PDB file of C-alpha atoms in Angstrom:
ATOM      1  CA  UNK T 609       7.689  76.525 118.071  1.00  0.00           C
ATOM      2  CA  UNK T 610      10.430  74.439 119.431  1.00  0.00           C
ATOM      3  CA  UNK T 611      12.185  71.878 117.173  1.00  0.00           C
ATOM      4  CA  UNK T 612      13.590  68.725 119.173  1.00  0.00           C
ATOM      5  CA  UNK T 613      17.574  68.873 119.077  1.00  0.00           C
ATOM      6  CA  UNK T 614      20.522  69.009 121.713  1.00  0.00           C
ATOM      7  CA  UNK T 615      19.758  69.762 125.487  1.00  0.00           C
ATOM      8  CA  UNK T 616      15.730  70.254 124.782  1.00  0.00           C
ATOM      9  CA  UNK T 617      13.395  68.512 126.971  1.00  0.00           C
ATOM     10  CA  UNK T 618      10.911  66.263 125.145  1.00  0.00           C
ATOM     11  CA  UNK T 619       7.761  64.391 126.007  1.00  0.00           C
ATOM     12  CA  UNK T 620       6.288  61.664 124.042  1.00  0.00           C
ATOM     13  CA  UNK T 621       3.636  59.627 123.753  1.00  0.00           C
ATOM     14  CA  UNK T 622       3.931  56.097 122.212  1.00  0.00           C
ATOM     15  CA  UNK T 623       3.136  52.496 121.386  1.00  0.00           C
ATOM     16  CA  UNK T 624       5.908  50.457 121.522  1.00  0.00           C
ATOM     17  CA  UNK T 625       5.453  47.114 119.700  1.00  0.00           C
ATOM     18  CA  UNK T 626       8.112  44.219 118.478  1.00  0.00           C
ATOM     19  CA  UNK T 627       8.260  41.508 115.917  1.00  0.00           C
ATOM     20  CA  UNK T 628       7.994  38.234 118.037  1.00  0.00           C
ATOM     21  CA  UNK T 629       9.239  34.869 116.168  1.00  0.00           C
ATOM     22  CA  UNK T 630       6.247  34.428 114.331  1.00  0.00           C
ATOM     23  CA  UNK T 631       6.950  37.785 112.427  1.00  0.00           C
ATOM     24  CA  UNK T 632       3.905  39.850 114.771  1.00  0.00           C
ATOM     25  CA  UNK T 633       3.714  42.981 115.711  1.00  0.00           C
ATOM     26  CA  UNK T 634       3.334  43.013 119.841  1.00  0.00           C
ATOM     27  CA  UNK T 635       2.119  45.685 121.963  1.00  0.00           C
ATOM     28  CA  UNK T 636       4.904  45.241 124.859  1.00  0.00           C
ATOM     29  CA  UNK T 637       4.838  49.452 125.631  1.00  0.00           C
ATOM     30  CA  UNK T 638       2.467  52.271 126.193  1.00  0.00           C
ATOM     31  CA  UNK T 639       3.231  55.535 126.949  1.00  0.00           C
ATOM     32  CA  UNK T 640      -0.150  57.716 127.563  1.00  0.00           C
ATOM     33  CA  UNK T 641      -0.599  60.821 127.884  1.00  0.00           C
ATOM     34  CA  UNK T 642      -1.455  60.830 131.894  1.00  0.00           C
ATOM     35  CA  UNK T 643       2.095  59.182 132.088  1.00  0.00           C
ATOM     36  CA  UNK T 644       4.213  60.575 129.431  1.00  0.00           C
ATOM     37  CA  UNK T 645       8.007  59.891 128.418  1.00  0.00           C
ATOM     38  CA  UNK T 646      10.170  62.473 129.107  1.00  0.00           C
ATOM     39  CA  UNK T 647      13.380  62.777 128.779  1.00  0.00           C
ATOM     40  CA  UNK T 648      16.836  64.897 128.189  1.00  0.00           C
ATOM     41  CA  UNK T 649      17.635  64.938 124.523  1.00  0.00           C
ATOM     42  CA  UNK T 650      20.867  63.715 123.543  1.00  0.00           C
ATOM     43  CA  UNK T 651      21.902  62.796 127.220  1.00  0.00           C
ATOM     44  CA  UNK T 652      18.982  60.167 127.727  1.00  0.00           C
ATOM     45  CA  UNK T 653      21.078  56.892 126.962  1.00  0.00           C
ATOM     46  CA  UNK T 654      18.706  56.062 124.863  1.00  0.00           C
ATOM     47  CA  UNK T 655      19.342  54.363 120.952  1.00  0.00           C
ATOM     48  CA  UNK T 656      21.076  57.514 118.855  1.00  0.00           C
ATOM     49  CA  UNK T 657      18.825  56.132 116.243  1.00  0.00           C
ATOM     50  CA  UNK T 658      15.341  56.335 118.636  1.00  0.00           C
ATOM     51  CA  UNK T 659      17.060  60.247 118.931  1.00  0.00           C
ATOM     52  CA  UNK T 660      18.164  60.649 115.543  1.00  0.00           C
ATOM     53  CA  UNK T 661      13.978  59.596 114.261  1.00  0.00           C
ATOM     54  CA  UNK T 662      12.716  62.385 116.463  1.00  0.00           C
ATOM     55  CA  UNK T 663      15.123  65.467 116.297  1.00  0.00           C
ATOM     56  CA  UNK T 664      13.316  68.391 114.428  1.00  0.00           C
ATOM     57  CA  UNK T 665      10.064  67.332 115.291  1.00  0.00           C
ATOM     58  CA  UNK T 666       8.131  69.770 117.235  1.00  0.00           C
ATOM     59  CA  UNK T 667       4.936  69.350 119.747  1.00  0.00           C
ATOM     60  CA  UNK T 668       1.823  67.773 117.874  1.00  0.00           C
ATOM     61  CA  UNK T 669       4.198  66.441 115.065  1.00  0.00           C
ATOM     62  CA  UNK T 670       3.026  62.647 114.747  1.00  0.00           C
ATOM     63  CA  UNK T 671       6.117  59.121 114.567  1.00  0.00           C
ATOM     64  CA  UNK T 672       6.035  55.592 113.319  1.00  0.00           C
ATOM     65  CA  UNK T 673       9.657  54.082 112.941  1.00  0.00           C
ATOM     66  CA  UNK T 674      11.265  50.879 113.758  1.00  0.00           C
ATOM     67  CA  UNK T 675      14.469  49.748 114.884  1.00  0.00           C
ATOM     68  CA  UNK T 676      16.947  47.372 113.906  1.00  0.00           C
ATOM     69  CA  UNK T 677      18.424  45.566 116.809  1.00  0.00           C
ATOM     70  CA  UNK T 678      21.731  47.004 115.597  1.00  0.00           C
ATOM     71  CA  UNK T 679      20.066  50.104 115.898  1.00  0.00           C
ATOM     72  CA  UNK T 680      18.694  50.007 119.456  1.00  0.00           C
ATOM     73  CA  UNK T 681      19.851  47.171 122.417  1.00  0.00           C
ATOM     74  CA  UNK T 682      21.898  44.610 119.915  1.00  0.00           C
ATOM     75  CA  UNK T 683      21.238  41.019 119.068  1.00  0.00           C
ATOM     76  CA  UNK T 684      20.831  38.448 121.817  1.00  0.00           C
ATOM     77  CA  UNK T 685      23.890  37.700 123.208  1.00  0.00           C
ATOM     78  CA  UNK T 686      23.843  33.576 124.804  1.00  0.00           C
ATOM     79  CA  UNK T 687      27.693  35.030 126.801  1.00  0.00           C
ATOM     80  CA  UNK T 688      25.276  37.211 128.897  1.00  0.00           C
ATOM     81  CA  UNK T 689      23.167  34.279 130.255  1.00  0.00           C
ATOM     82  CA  UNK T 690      25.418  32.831 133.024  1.00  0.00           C
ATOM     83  CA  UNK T 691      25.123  30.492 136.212  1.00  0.00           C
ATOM     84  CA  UNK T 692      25.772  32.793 139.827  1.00  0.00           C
ATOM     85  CA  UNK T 693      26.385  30.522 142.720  1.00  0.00           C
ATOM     86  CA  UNK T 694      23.321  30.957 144.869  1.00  0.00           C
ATOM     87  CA  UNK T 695      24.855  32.283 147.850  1.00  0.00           C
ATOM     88  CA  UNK T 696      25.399  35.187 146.362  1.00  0.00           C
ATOM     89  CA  UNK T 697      21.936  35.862 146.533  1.00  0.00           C
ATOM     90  CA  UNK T 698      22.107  35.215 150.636  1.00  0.00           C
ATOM     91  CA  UNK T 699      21.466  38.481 152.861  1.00  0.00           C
ATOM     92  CA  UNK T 700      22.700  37.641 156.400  1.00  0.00           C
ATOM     93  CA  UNK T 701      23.037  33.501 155.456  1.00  0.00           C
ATOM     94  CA  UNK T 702      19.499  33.395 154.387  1.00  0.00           C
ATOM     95  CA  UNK T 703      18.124  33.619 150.868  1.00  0.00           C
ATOM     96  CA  UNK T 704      14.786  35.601 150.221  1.00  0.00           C
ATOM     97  CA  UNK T 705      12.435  33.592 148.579  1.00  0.00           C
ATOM     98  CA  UNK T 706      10.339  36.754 147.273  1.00  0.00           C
ATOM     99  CA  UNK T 707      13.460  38.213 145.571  1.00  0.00           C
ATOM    100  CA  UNK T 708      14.560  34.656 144.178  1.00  0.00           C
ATOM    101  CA  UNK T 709      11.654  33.721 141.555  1.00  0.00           C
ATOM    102  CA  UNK T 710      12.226  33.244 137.857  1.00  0.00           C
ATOM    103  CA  UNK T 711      10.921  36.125 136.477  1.00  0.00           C
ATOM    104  CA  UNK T 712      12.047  38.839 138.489  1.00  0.00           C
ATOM    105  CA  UNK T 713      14.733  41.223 137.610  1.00  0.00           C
ATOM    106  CA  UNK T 714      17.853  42.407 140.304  1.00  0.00           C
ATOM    107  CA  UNK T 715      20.050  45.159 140.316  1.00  0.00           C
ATOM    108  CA  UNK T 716      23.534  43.582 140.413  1.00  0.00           C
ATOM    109  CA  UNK T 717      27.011  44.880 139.612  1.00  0.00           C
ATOM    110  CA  UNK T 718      29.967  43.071 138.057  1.00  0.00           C
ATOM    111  CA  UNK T 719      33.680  42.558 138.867  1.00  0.00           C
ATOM    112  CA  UNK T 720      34.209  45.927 137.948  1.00  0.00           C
ATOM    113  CA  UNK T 721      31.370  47.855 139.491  1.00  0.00           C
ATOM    114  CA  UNK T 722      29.337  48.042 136.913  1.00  0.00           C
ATOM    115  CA  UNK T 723      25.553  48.332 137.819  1.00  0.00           C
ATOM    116  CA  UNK T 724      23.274  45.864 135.181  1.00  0.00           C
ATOM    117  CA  UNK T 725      19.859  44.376 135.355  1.00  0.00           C
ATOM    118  CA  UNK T 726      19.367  40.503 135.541  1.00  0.00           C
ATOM    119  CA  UNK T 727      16.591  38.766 134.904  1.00  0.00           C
ATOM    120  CA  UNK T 728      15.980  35.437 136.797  1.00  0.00           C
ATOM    121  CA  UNK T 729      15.674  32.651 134.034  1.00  0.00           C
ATOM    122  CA  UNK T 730      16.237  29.421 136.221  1.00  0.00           C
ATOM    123  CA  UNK T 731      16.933  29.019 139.909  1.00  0.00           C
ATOM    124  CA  UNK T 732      18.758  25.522 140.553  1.00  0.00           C
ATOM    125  CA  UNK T 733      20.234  23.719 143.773  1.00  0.00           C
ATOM    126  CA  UNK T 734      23.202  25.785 143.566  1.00  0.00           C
ATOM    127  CA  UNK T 735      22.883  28.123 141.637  1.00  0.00           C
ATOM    128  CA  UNK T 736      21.010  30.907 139.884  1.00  0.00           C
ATOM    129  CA  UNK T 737      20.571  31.199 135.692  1.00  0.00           C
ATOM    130  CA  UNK T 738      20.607  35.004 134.766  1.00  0.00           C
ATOM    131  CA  UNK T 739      20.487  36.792 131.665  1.00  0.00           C
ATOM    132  CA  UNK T 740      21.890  40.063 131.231  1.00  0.00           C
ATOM    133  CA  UNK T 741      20.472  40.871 127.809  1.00  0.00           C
ATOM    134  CA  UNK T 742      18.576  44.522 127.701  1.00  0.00           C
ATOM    135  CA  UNK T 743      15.257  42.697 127.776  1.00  0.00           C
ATOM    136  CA  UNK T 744      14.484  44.039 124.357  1.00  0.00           C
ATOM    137  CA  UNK T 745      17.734  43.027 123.003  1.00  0.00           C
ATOM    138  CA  UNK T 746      17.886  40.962 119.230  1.00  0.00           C
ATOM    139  CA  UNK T 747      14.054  42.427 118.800  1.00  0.00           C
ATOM    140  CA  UNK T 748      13.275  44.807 115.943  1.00  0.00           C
ATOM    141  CA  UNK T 749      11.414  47.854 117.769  1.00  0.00           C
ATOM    142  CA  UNK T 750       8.088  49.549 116.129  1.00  0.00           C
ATOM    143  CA  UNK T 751       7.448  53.333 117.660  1.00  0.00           C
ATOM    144  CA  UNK T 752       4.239  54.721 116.538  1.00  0.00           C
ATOM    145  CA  UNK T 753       3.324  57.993 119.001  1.00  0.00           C
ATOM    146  CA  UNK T 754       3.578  61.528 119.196  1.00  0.00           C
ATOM    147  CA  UNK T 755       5.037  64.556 120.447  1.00  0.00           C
ATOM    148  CA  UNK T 756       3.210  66.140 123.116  1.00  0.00           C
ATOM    149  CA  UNK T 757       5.923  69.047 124.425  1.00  0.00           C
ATOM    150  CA  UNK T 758       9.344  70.354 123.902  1.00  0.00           C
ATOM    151  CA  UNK T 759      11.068  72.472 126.104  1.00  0.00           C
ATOM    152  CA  UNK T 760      14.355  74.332 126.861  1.00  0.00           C
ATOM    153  CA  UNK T 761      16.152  72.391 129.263  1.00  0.00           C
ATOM    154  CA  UNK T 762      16.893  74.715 132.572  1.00  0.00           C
ATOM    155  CA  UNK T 763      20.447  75.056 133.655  1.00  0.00           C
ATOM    156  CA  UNK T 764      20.073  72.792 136.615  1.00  0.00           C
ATOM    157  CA  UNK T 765      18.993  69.963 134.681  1.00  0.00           C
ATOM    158  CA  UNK T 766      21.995  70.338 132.016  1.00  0.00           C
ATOM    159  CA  UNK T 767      23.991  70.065 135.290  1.00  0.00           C
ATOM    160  CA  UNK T 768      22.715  67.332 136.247  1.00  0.00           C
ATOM    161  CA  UNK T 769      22.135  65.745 132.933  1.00  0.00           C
ATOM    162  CA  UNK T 770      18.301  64.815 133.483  1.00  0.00           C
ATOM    163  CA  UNK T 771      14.617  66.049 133.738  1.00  0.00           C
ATOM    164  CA  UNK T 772      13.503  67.465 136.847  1.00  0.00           C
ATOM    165  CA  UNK T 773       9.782  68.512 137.909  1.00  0.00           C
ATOM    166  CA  UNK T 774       6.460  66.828 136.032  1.00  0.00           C
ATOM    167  CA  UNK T 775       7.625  63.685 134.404  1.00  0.00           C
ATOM    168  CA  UNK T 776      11.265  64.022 135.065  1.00  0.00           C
ATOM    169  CA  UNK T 777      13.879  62.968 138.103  1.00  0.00           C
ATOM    170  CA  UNK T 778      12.889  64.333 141.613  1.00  0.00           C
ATOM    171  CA  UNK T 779      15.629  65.200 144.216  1.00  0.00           C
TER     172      UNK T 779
END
């Protein structure tokens, strides 16, 4: 039976809680069986320690761990919550009113080209509040699930560095 380690494919099945300020364990994630994680082991960006919990583990084995937020997304950073002049957000001098509501998360990039998530917090006269902490970011993480499969990866999706097929990237 396959053990989860380098280059496998795994699929899990999980409940993701967190602690919320009044020390609580919150449901915030389900992954069922009808719609599975799955994912590239060891090249799947996720936390090393979310990797490190499950290698060895084979289909059927059971998992409950938590995560530090030094383990997983980091603690809550208030640098990463910043003021972007609204027209930014203006597609051919107009603004779109469904993409602009607090609440909603864009794809934007940075000086640099990097690609992030931002989540609307505020939306002003002139500008736009966004914050650009991992949404799960200063949260302690609780995974209780299973494994349902593990696989050897096939060539083309060591290549490419993701799942392909059921559950997995489609080109």
């Amino acid at each position: 039976m396959a053990q989860i380690s380098p280059n496998k494919v795994v699929t899990i099945t999980y409940d993701l809680s967190v602690t919320d300020e009044n020390q609580e364990k919150v449901l915030v994630e389900s992954a069922e069986a009808d719609a599975p994680m799955v994912f590239l082991f060891g090249q799947s960006g996720l936390p090393e320690e979310f990797e490190s919990q499950l290698s060895g583990k084979s289909a059927g084995d059971a998992f409950n761990f938590s995560l530090t937020p030094e383990q997983a997304y980091g603690d809550y950073d208030q640098q990463a919550v910043v003021d972007i002049p609204k027209n930014v957000f203006e597609i051919d001098g107009k603004i779109d009113e469904e993409m602009l509501q607090e609440g909603n998360f864009l794809p934007m990039s940075d000086n640099q080209g990097n690609h992030m998530q931002g989540k609307i917090v505020e939306i002003g006269a002139d500008t736009v509040k966004m914050d650009f902490n991992h949404p799960l970011a200063g949260m302690v993480m609780h995974f209780d699930g299973k494994v349902a499969d593990v696989r050897e990866a096939t060539q083309e999706e060591l290549a490419h560095g993701h799942v392909h097929g059921e559950g997995g990237h489609h080109h």
